[in-house]
Coordinates of C-alpha atoms and ligand atoms in Angstrom, one line a residue:
M24 CA -21.7 11.1 0.7
P25 CA -18.6 12.9 -0.5
D26 CA -17.9 10.3 -3.2
L27 CA -21.3 10.8 -4.8
K28 CA -21.0 11.4 -8.6
T29 CA -23.5 13.6 -10.3
L30 CA -23.9 14.5 -13.9
V31 CA -25.8 17.6 -15.0
I32 CA -26.9 17.6 -18.7
D33 CA -28.2 21.0 -19.6
D34 CA -27.4 23.5 -22.3
E35 CA -27.9 26.4 -20.0
Q36 CA -24.4 27.3 -18.7
L37 CA -25.8 29.0 -15.7
I38 CA -27.7 25.9 -14.5
C39 CA -24.6 23.8 -14.8
W40 CA -22.6 26.3 -13.0
S41 CA -25.0 26.6 -10.1
F42 CA -25.1 22.8 -9.7
Q43 CA -21.3 22.8 -9.6
Q44 CA -21.4 25.5 -6.9
N45 CA -24.1 24.2 -4.8
L46 CA -23.5 20.4 -4.9
G47 CA -19.7 21.0 -4.9
K48 CA -20.2 22.8 -1.6
R49 CA -21.7 19.6 -0.2
G50 CA -18.7 17.7 -1.3
H51 CA -20.3 15.9 -4.3
K52 CA -18.5 15.4 -7.6
V53 CA -20.3 17.3 -10.3
Y54 CA -19.7 16.7 -14.0
T55 CA -21.5 18.8 -16.6
A56 CA -22.5 18.4 -20.2
S57 CA -24.3 20.8 -22.5
S58 CA -25.7 18.3 -25.0
A59 CA -27.1 14.8 -25.1
E60 CA -24.0 13.5 -26.9
E61 CA -21.6 15.0 -24.5
G62 CA -23.7 13.8 -21.6
L63 CA -23.7 10.3 -22.9
N64 CA -19.9 10.2 -23.3
I65 CA -19.3 11.5 -19.8
F66 CA -21.9 9.1 -18.5
K67 CA -20.1 6.1 -20.0
K68 CA -16.8 7.3 -18.6
V69 CA -17.7 8.1 -15.0
L70 CA -20.8 6.1 -14.4
P71 CA -22.4 8.7 -12.2
D72 CA -24.9 7.8 -9.4
I73 CA -27.3 10.6 -10.3
V74 CA -28.1 12.5 -13.5
F75 CA -29.9 15.8 -13.6
L76 CA -31.3 15.8 -17.1
D77 CA -32.9 18.7 -18.8
N78 CA -35.5 18.0 -21.4
K79 CA -34.7 20.8 -23.9
L80 CA -31.4 20.0 -25.4
P81 CA -30.0 20.7 -28.8
H82 CA -30.4 17.8 -31.3
M83 CA -32.0 15.3 -28.9
Q84 CA -34.6 15.6 -26.2
G85 CA -33.7 14.7 -22.6
L86 CA -36.7 12.4 -22.7
E87 CA -35.1 10.2 -25.4
L88 CA -31.9 10.0 -23.4
I89 CA -33.4 8.4 -20.3
E90 CA -33.7 5.0 -21.9
L91 CA -30.2 5.1 -23.3
L92 CA -28.7 6.0 -19.9
K93 CA -30.8 3.3 -18.1
N94 CA -29.7 0.8 -20.7
I95 CA -26.1 1.5 -19.8
N96 CA -26.6 1.5 -16.1
E97 CA -30.0 0.6 -14.8
D98 CA -29.1 1.6 -11.2
V99 CA -28.6 5.3 -12.1
Y100 CA -31.0 7.8 -10.6
I101 CA -32.3 10.3 -13.2
V102 CA -33.9 13.5 -12.1
F103 CA -35.7 15.0 -15.0
M104 CA -35.9 18.8 -15.3
S105 CA -38.7 20.3 -17.4
A106 CA -40.3 23.7 -17.9
Y107 CA -43.1 24.5 -15.4
G108 CA -46.5 23.3 -16.6
S109 CA -45.3 20.4 -18.8
V110 CA -46.6 17.8 -16.4
E111 CA -47.3 15.3 -19.2
T112 CA -43.6 15.3 -20.3
A113 CA -42.6 14.8 -16.7
V114 CA -45.0 11.8 -16.3
K115 CA -43.5 10.3 -19.5
A116 CA -40.0 10.8 -18.1
V117 CA -40.9 8.8 -15.0
K118 CA -42.5 6.1 -17.1
S119 CA -39.3 5.8 -19.1
G120 CA -37.3 5.3 -16.0
A121 CA -36.6 8.7 -14.4
Y122 CA -36.6 8.5 -10.6
D123 CA -38.2 12.0 -10.1
Y124 CA -38.8 15.3 -11.8
I125 CA -38.3 19.0 -11.0
N126 CA -40.0 21.9 -12.5
K127 CA -38.0 24.8 -13.9
P128 CA -37.2 27.3 -12.6
F129 CA -36.3 25.7 -9.3
D130 CA -34.9 26.6 -6.0
F131 CA -31.9 24.5 -4.8
E132 CA -33.7 23.6 -1.7
E133 CA -36.0 21.5 -3.9
I134 CA -32.9 19.8 -5.4
Y135 CA -31.5 19.0 -2.0
V136 CA -34.8 17.3 -0.9
V137 CA -34.6 15.0 -4.0
L138 CA -30.9 14.5 -3.6
D139 CA -31.2 13.5 0.1
K140 CA -33.9 11.0 -0.8
I141 CA -31.7 9.5 -3.4
I142 CA -28.6 9.4 -1.2
Q143 CA -30.7 7.5 1.4
K144 CA -31.6 5.0 -1.2
I145 CA -28.1 4.6 -2.4
K146 CA -26.8 4.1 1.1
C147 CA -29.4 1.5 1.7
R148 CA -28.6 -0.3 -1.5
N149 CA -24.8 -0.3 -0.8
E150 CA -25.4 -1.7 2.7
V151 CA -27.5 -4.5 1.3
Q152 CA -24.8 -5.3 -1.3
L153 CA -22.1 -5.2 1.3
L154 CA -24.0 -7.5 3.6
R155 CA -24.5 -9.9 0.8
R156 CA -20.9 -9.9 -0.2
N157 CA -19.4 -10.1 3.3
R158 CA -21.3 -12.6 5.2
S159 CA -18.5 -12.8 7.8
E160 CA -18.4 -9.0 7.9
H161 CA -17.4 -8.8 11.6
L162 CA -14.6 -11.2 11.4
V163 CA -11.6 -9.6 13.0
F164 CA -8.1 -10.8 14.2
K165 CA -9.4 -12.0 17.6
H166 CA -11.5 -14.5 15.8
I167 CA -8.5 -16.2 14.4
I168 CA -7.4 -18.7 16.9
G169 CA -3.7 -19.2 17.7
Q170 CA -1.4 -18.6 20.7
S171 CA 1.7 -20.3 19.3
T172 CA 4.6 -18.1 18.4
E173 CA 4.1 -18.9 14.7
M174 CA 0.5 -17.7 14.8
K175 CA 1.2 -14.8 17.1
N176 CA 3.9 -13.5 14.7
I177 CA 1.6 -13.8 11.7
L178 CA -1.3 -12.1 13.5
N179 CA 0.9 -9.2 14.7
M180 CA 2.3 -8.7 11.2
A181 CA -1.2 -8.8 9.7
E182 CA -2.4 -6.2 12.2
V183 CA 0.4 -3.8 11.3
I184 CA -0.2 -4.4 7.5
S185 CA -3.9 -3.9 7.8
R186 CA -3.6 -0.5 9.3
S187 CA -0.7 0.5 7.0
Q188 CA -0.9 2.1 3.5
A189 CA 0.2 -1.3 2.0
T190 CA -1.7 -1.8 -1.1
T191 CA -0.7 -5.4 -1.9
V192 CA -0.5 -8.3 0.4
L193 CA 0.4 -11.9 -0.5
L194 CA -0.9 -14.7 1.6
L195 CA 0.7 -18.1 1.3
G196 CA 0.0 -21.4 3.0
E197 CA -1.3 -24.9 2.5
S198 CA -5.0 -25.5 1.9
G199 CA -7.1 -25.0 5.0
T200 CA -4.5 -22.9 6.9
G201 CA -6.8 -19.8 7.2
K202 CA -5.8 -17.6 4.2
D203 CA -9.4 -16.7 3.6
L204 CA -10.0 -15.8 7.2
L205 CA -6.9 -13.7 7.4
A206 CA -7.8 -11.8 4.2
R207 CA -11.2 -10.8 5.6
A208 CA -9.7 -9.8 9.0
I209 CA -7.1 -7.7 7.3
H210 CA -9.9 -5.8 5.4
N211 CA -12.2 -5.6 8.4
E212 CA -9.5 -4.1 10.6
S213 CA -8.3 -1.6 8.0
L214 CA -9.4 1.9 7.3
R215 CA -11.0 0.5 4.2
N216 CA -13.6 -1.4 6.2
T217 CA -16.5 0.7 5.3
K218 CA -15.9 0.0 1.7
P219 CA -16.4 -3.4 -0.1
F220 CA -14.4 -6.5 0.4
V221 CA -14.7 -8.3 -2.9
T222 CA -13.5 -11.9 -3.4
I223 CA -12.7 -13.3 -6.7
N224 CA -11.7 -16.9 -7.1
C225 CA -9.4 -17.0 -10.0
A226 CA -9.6 -20.7 -10.4
S227 CA -13.3 -21.0 -10.9
L228 CA -13.7 -18.6 -13.8
P229 CA -12.8 -19.0 -17.5
E230 CA -10.3 -16.5 -18.7
T231 CA -12.7 -14.3 -20.8
L232 CA -15.2 -14.2 -17.9
L233 CA -12.4 -13.5 -15.4
E234 CA -11.4 -10.4 -17.4
S235 CA -14.9 -9.0 -17.6
E236 CA -15.6 -9.8 -14.0
L237 CA -12.4 -8.0 -12.9
F238 CA -12.4 -5.1 -15.2
G239 CA -16.0 -4.8 -16.3
H240 CA -16.9 -4.3 -19.9
E241 CA -18.4 -1.8 -22.3
K242 CA -21.6 -2.3 -24.0
G243 CA -21.0 -4.5 -27.1
A244 CA -17.5 -5.5 -26.0
F245 CA -18.6 -9.1 -26.8
T246 CA -21.7 -10.9 -27.9
D247 CA -23.4 -11.1 -24.5
A248 CA -22.4 -7.6 -23.4
H249 CA -25.7 -5.9 -23.8
R250 CA -24.9 -3.2 -21.4
Q251 CA -22.0 -1.7 -19.7
K252 CA -21.0 -3.4 -16.5
K253 CA -18.7 -2.4 -13.7
G254 CA -15.9 -4.8 -12.9
L255 CA -15.1 -6.0 -9.4
F256 CA -12.1 -3.6 -9.2
E257 CA -14.4 -0.7 -9.8
I258 CA -17.1 -2.0 -7.4
A259 CA -14.3 -2.4 -4.8
D260 CA -13.1 1.2 -5.2
G261 CA -11.8 2.3 -1.8
G262 CA -11.9 -1.2 -0.4
T263 CA -10.2 -4.5 -0.9
V264 CA -10.1 -7.0 -3.7
F265 CA -9.2 -10.6 -2.5
L266 CA -7.7 -12.5 -5.4
D267 CA -8.0 -16.1 -4.2
E268 CA -5.9 -18.8 -5.9
I269 CA -3.9 -16.3 -7.8
G270 CA -1.6 -19.1 -9.0
E271 CA -4.4 -20.2 -11.4
T272 CA -4.5 -17.0 -13.4
S273 CA -3.4 -17.0 -17.1
L274 CA -0.4 -15.1 -18.1
A275 CA -2.6 -12.7 -20.0
V276 CA -4.5 -11.8 -16.9
Q277 CA -1.3 -11.6 -15.0
V278 CA -0.1 -8.8 -17.3
K279 CA -3.3 -6.8 -16.6
L280 CA -3.0 -7.4 -12.8
L281 CA 0.6 -6.2 -12.9
N282 CA -0.5 -3.0 -14.7
I283 CA -3.2 -2.3 -12.1
I284 CA -0.8 -2.9 -9.2
E285 CA 1.8 -0.6 -10.7
N286 CA -0.4 2.2 -12.0
R287 CA -3.7 1.8 -10.2
V288 CA -5.5 2.2 -13.5
F289 CA -7.3 -0.2 -15.8
R290 CA -9.7 -0.3 -18.7
R291 CA -13.0 -2.1 -19.1
V292 CA -13.0 -4.8 -21.7
G293 CA -13.7 -3.1 -25.0
G294 CA -13.1 0.3 -23.3
T295 CA -10.8 3.1 -24.4
V296 CA -10.6 5.2 -21.2
D297 CA -8.4 4.6 -18.3
I298 CA -10.1 4.3 -14.9
N299 CA -8.3 5.2 -11.7
I300 CA -9.0 3.2 -8.6
D301 CA -7.9 3.0 -5.0
I302 CA -7.9 -0.6 -3.9
R303 CA -5.8 -2.9 -1.7
I304 CA -5.2 -6.2 -3.4
I305 CA -4.8 -9.3 -1.2
A306 CA -3.7 -12.3 -3.2
A307 CA -3.6 -15.8 -1.9
T308 CA -2.5 -19.2 -3.1
N309 CA -1.6 -22.6 -1.7
Q310 CA 0.7 -23.2 -4.7
D311 CA 4.4 -22.8 -4.8
L312 CA 4.7 -19.6 -6.9
Q313 CA 8.5 -20.0 -7.3
E314 CA 7.9 -23.4 -8.8
L315 CA 5.2 -21.9 -11.2
I316 CA 7.7 -19.2 -12.2
H317 CA 10.2 -21.9 -13.0
L318 CA 7.6 -23.6 -15.1
K319 CA 6.9 -20.3 -16.8
K320 CA 3.3 -20.3 -15.6
F321 CA 3.6 -17.3 -13.3
R322 CA 5.2 -14.0 -14.1
E323 CA 8.2 -13.2 -11.9
D324 CA 7.6 -9.4 -12.0
L325 CA 4.1 -9.9 -10.7
F326 CA 5.4 -12.2 -8.0
Y327 CA 7.8 -9.5 -6.8
R328 CA 5.1 -6.9 -6.9
L329 CA 2.8 -9.0 -4.8
K330 CA 5.3 -10.2 -2.3
V331 CA 6.2 -6.9 -0.7
F332 CA 4.1 -7.9 2.2
Q333 CA 4.1 -11.6 2.4
L334 CA 2.5 -13.7 5.1
T335 CA 2.9 -17.5 5.2
L336 CA 0.4 -19.3 7.3
P337 CA 2.1 -22.3 8.9
P338 CA 0.6 -25.8 8.4
L339 CA -1.2 -27.0 11.5
R340 CA 1.3 -29.8 12.2
E341 CA 3.9 -27.0 12.8
H342 CA 1.9 -25.3 15.5
R343 CA 0.3 -28.3 17.3
E344 CA 0.1 -26.4 20.5
D345 CA -2.8 -24.5 19.1
I346 CA -4.8 -27.7 18.5
P347 CA -6.5 -27.7 22.0
L348 CA -7.6 -24.1 21.6
L349 CA -8.9 -24.8 18.2
I350 CA -10.8 -27.8 19.4
K351 CA -12.4 -25.8 22.2
F352 CA -13.3 -23.0 19.8
F353 CA -14.9 -25.4 17.3
I354 CA -16.8 -27.3 20.0
E355 CA -18.3 -24.0 21.2
N356 CA -19.2 -23.2 17.6
F357 CA -20.9 -26.4 16.8
N358 CA -22.6 -26.6 20.2
N359 CA -24.3 -23.3 19.2
Q360 CA -25.0 -24.5 15.7
F361 CA -26.4 -27.9 16.6
R362 CA -27.9 -26.9 19.9
K363 CA -25.7 -29.4 21.8
S364 CA -23.9 -28.9 25.1
I365 CA -20.6 -30.9 24.7
K366 CA -18.4 -29.8 27.6
G367 CA -15.0 -30.7 26.1
I368 CA -12.9 -33.6 24.8
T369 CA -11.5 -36.6 26.7
P370 CA -7.7 -36.3 27.2
A371 CA -7.2 -39.5 25.2
A372 CA -9.2 -38.2 22.2
E373 CA -7.4 -34.9 22.4
M374 CA -4.0 -36.6 22.4
I375 CA -5.0 -38.4 19.2
L376 CA -5.8 -35.1 17.5
M377 CA -2.5 -33.7 18.8
Q378 CA -0.6 -36.5 17.1
Y379 CA -2.3 -36.5 13.7
D380 CA -0.5 -34.8 10.8
W381 CA -3.5 -32.7 9.5
P382 CA -2.8 -32.6 5.8
G383 CA -6.0 -30.6 5.4
N384 CA -4.9 -28.3 8.3
V385 CA -7.4 -26.3 10.4
R386 CA -10.2 -27.0 7.9
E387 CA -9.8 -30.8 8.4
L388 CA -9.7 -30.4 12.2
R389 CA -12.9 -28.3 12.0
N390 CA -14.6 -31.0 10.0
V391 CA -13.4 -33.7 12.4
V392 CA -14.8 -31.8 15.4
E393 CA -18.0 -31.0 13.6
R394 CA -18.6 -34.7 13.0
A395 CA -17.7 -35.8 16.5
V396 CA -20.0 -33.1 18.0
L397 CA -22.8 -34.4 15.9
L398 CA -22.2 -38.0 16.8
E399 CA -21.4 -37.6 20.5
S400 CA -24.2 -38.4 22.9
G401 CA -22.2 -38.0 26.1
E402 CA -20.6 -34.9 27.6
Y403 CA -17.1 -35.2 26.2
L404 CA -15.9 -35.9 22.7
Q405 CA -14.5 -39.4 22.3
A406 CA -12.1 -40.9 19.9
V407 CA -14.6 -43.4 18.6
H408 CA -16.2 -40.6 16.7
F409 CA -13.1 -39.7 14.8
P410 CA -12.6 -41.0 11.3
V411 CA -10.5 -44.2 11.1
E412 CA -7.5 -42.6 9.4
I413 CA -7.1 -40.4 12.4
R414 CA -7.8 -43.1 15.0
K415 CA -5.2 -45.4 13.7
Q416 CA -2.3 -43.1 14.2
D417 CA 0.7 -45.2 15.3
Q418 CA 3.0 -42.5 16.3
P419 CA 5.0 -42.7 19.6
L420 CA 3.0 -41.2 22.4
D421 CA 4.4 -38.8 24.9
T422 CA 5.1 -40.8 28.1
K423 CA 4.7 -37.8 30.3
N424 CA 1.0 -38.0 29.5
I425 CA 0.7 -41.7 30.0
N426 CA -2.6 -41.3 31.8
T427 CA -4.1 -40.0 28.6
W428 CA -3.2 -42.9 26.4
F429 CA -6.4 -44.8 26.6
E430 CA -9.9 -44.7 28.0
I431 CA -11.0 -47.5 30.2
P432 CA -13.9 -49.1 28.5
D433 CA -17.1 -49.2 30.7
E434 CA -17.3 -53.0 30.2
G435 CA -13.8 -53.5 31.7
F436 CA -10.8 -55.1 30.2
S437 CA -8.0 -57.7 30.7
L438 CA -4.7 -56.3 32.0
Y439 CA -3.1 -59.6 30.8
E440 CA -4.3 -59.0 27.3
L441 CA -3.4 -55.4 27.4
E442 CA 0.2 -56.1 28.4
K443 CA 0.4 -58.8 25.7
E444 CA -0.9 -56.4 23.1
I445 CA 1.5 -53.6 24.0
I446 CA 4.5 -56.0 23.7
K447 CA 3.2 -57.3 20.4
Q448 CA 2.8 -53.8 19.0
T449 CA 6.2 -52.6 20.2
L450 CA 7.9 -55.7 18.6
F451 CA 6.0 -55.0 15.4
K452 CA 7.2 -51.4 15.5
T453 CA 10.9 -52.4 16.0
K454 CA 10.6 -55.1 13.4
N455 CA 11.2 -57.7 16.0
N456 CA 14.3 -56.1 17.3
Q457 CA 14.1 -57.1 21.0
T458 CA 16.9 -54.8 22.2
K459 CA 15.1 -51.8 20.7
A460 CA 11.7 -52.9 21.9
A461 CA 13.0 -53.4 25.5
K462 CA 14.5 -50.0 25.4
M463 CA 11.3 -48.4 24.2
M464 CA 9.3 -50.0 27.0
G465 CA 11.9 -49.1 29.6
I466 CA 12.6 -52.7 30.7
S467 CA 15.6 -55.0 30.4
R468 CA 16.1 -57.4 27.5
D469 CA 15.8 -60.3 29.8
A470 CA 12.5 -59.1 31.2
L471 CA 11.2 -58.8 27.7
R472 CA 12.3 -62.3 26.8
Y473 CA 10.5 -63.6 29.9
K474 CA 7.3 -61.8 28.9
I475 CA 7.5 -63.0 25.3
K476 CA 7.7 -66.6 26.7
K477 CA 4.9 -66.0 29.2
Y478 CA 2.5 -64.6 26.6
R479 CA 3.6 -67.0 23.9
I480 CA 4.2 -64.1 21.5
Ligands
ATP512 N1 -6.7 -19.9 13.0 C1 -8.0 -20.2 12.8 N2 -8.9 -20.0 13.7 C2 -10.2 -20.4 13.5 N3 -10.6 -21.0 12.4 C3 -9.7 -21.2 11.4 C4 -8.4 -20.8 11.6 N4 -7.7 -21.2 10.4 C5 -8.6 -21.7 9.6 N5 -9.9 -21.7 10.2 C6 -11.1 -22.3 9.6 O1 -10.7 -23.3 8.8 C7 -11.4 -23.3 7.6 C8 -10.5 -23.1 6.4 O2 -9.9 -21.8 6.4 P1 -9.7 -21.0 5.1 O3 -10.9 -21.2 4.2 O4 -9.4 -19.6 5.5 O5 -8.4 -21.7 4.5 P2 -7.6 -21.3 3.2 O6 -6.2 -21.2 3.6 O7 -8.2 -20.2 2.5 O8 -7.7 -22.7 2.3 P3 -7.7 -22.9 0.7 O9 -6.2 -22.8 0.3 O10 -8.1 -24.3 0.6 O11 -8.6 -21.9 0.1 C9 -12.4 -22.2 7.7 O12 -13.6 -22.8 8.2 C10 -11.8 -21.3 8.8 O13 -12.8 -20.7 9.5
MG513 MG1 -9.2 -20.1 0.6

């Protein structure tokens, strides 16, 4: 673990020096302090993972420091160092929260044993945290469905961006077009994928909370801040922060974001030290940022910073050719989820989904397929299981696919009634303009007049 931060608090210069030499060789970062006060200050600033704490310090005993450190960061591992023979003190130390103790004088081999044990624990804890945070951890580009030129272009660009050094990416697109999905895939396919992907929904947090969530806070920064807390930016160090619904942030937070993007440093709320971080920021919104800038709700400078790499996901109605693929994909998904074995969709039902305008984009399509899979008792999805607003689409159908217009009901039907209905609907559509209606149906005006008489329309 090269990025492991250790702090040695000991007034013996030689001890500090030998820690620096030995742990430094293993690639760990070693900070040292020769008094409790100095140790506390450094601790607050760097939040080390491990502290090697000597008991005999000027002014304050190491034992008393344990609780203070744990109060600031309860996750820290403290290794207590005390003179050989003072077992009682060591036991007290463990009782107050130290993870382990070492008798002085020690051999570095002993330190390595303790260290490796702790590293194992930290790795384990990090993995659990990562798993909890990224439920769709393995989501990659190939899980994003789309063979249309629009989608292929987006995915190609996203792939290039993900592997590049680009540190800010802006994802635009209507609700349900897949911004979330794309942000995760960009992270998972980047070199940062072993580090956290942290999502923060800017719309769902009040401003004060948003700030402390993002930047963390110092102990006592506000009434409820009983202890120091790392912000999401700090947790995500080395990884990606996904700022969802960026259009919802207040102007005050926007200033801070701009500062992070430009300088890669920030301060915890109530803090006085600058903290450096290495993160990629992916921001997303379904709002029109230009419009928000116009309304003075979004900073223009932040917009220009964010939009260096900008990807706009197209609305589903602009890449309808992907609909059949998406339907197939979702049927397979829901078959698995609901233990069903739907084989596909009837051509007529598919045609209806191809014609619909999908204001809710892929999310809406996914919901429609989910519902239909649940309701379908046959082998193929049928239009009867679609919500009415989708079924009653009255857009012109593609005559090339005339065979897919309707399904023949099992109980049969009347051809006479069918023709009558078609003529009625065409006339309705053309507002009773017989010339237009005849043209739409591909017959002469006279033929239409004859039929109108025949069917008494
Ligand atoms: N190209 C796609 N392939 C497969 N699934 C998709 C695709 N696009 C979107 N989805 C699915 O559609 C749903 C909505 O996608 P997502 O949450 O990424 O949308 P969004 O753009 O973030 O929407 P919002 O602006 O409302 O947050 C998700 O269930 C997602 O898995
Ligand atoms: Mg989203």
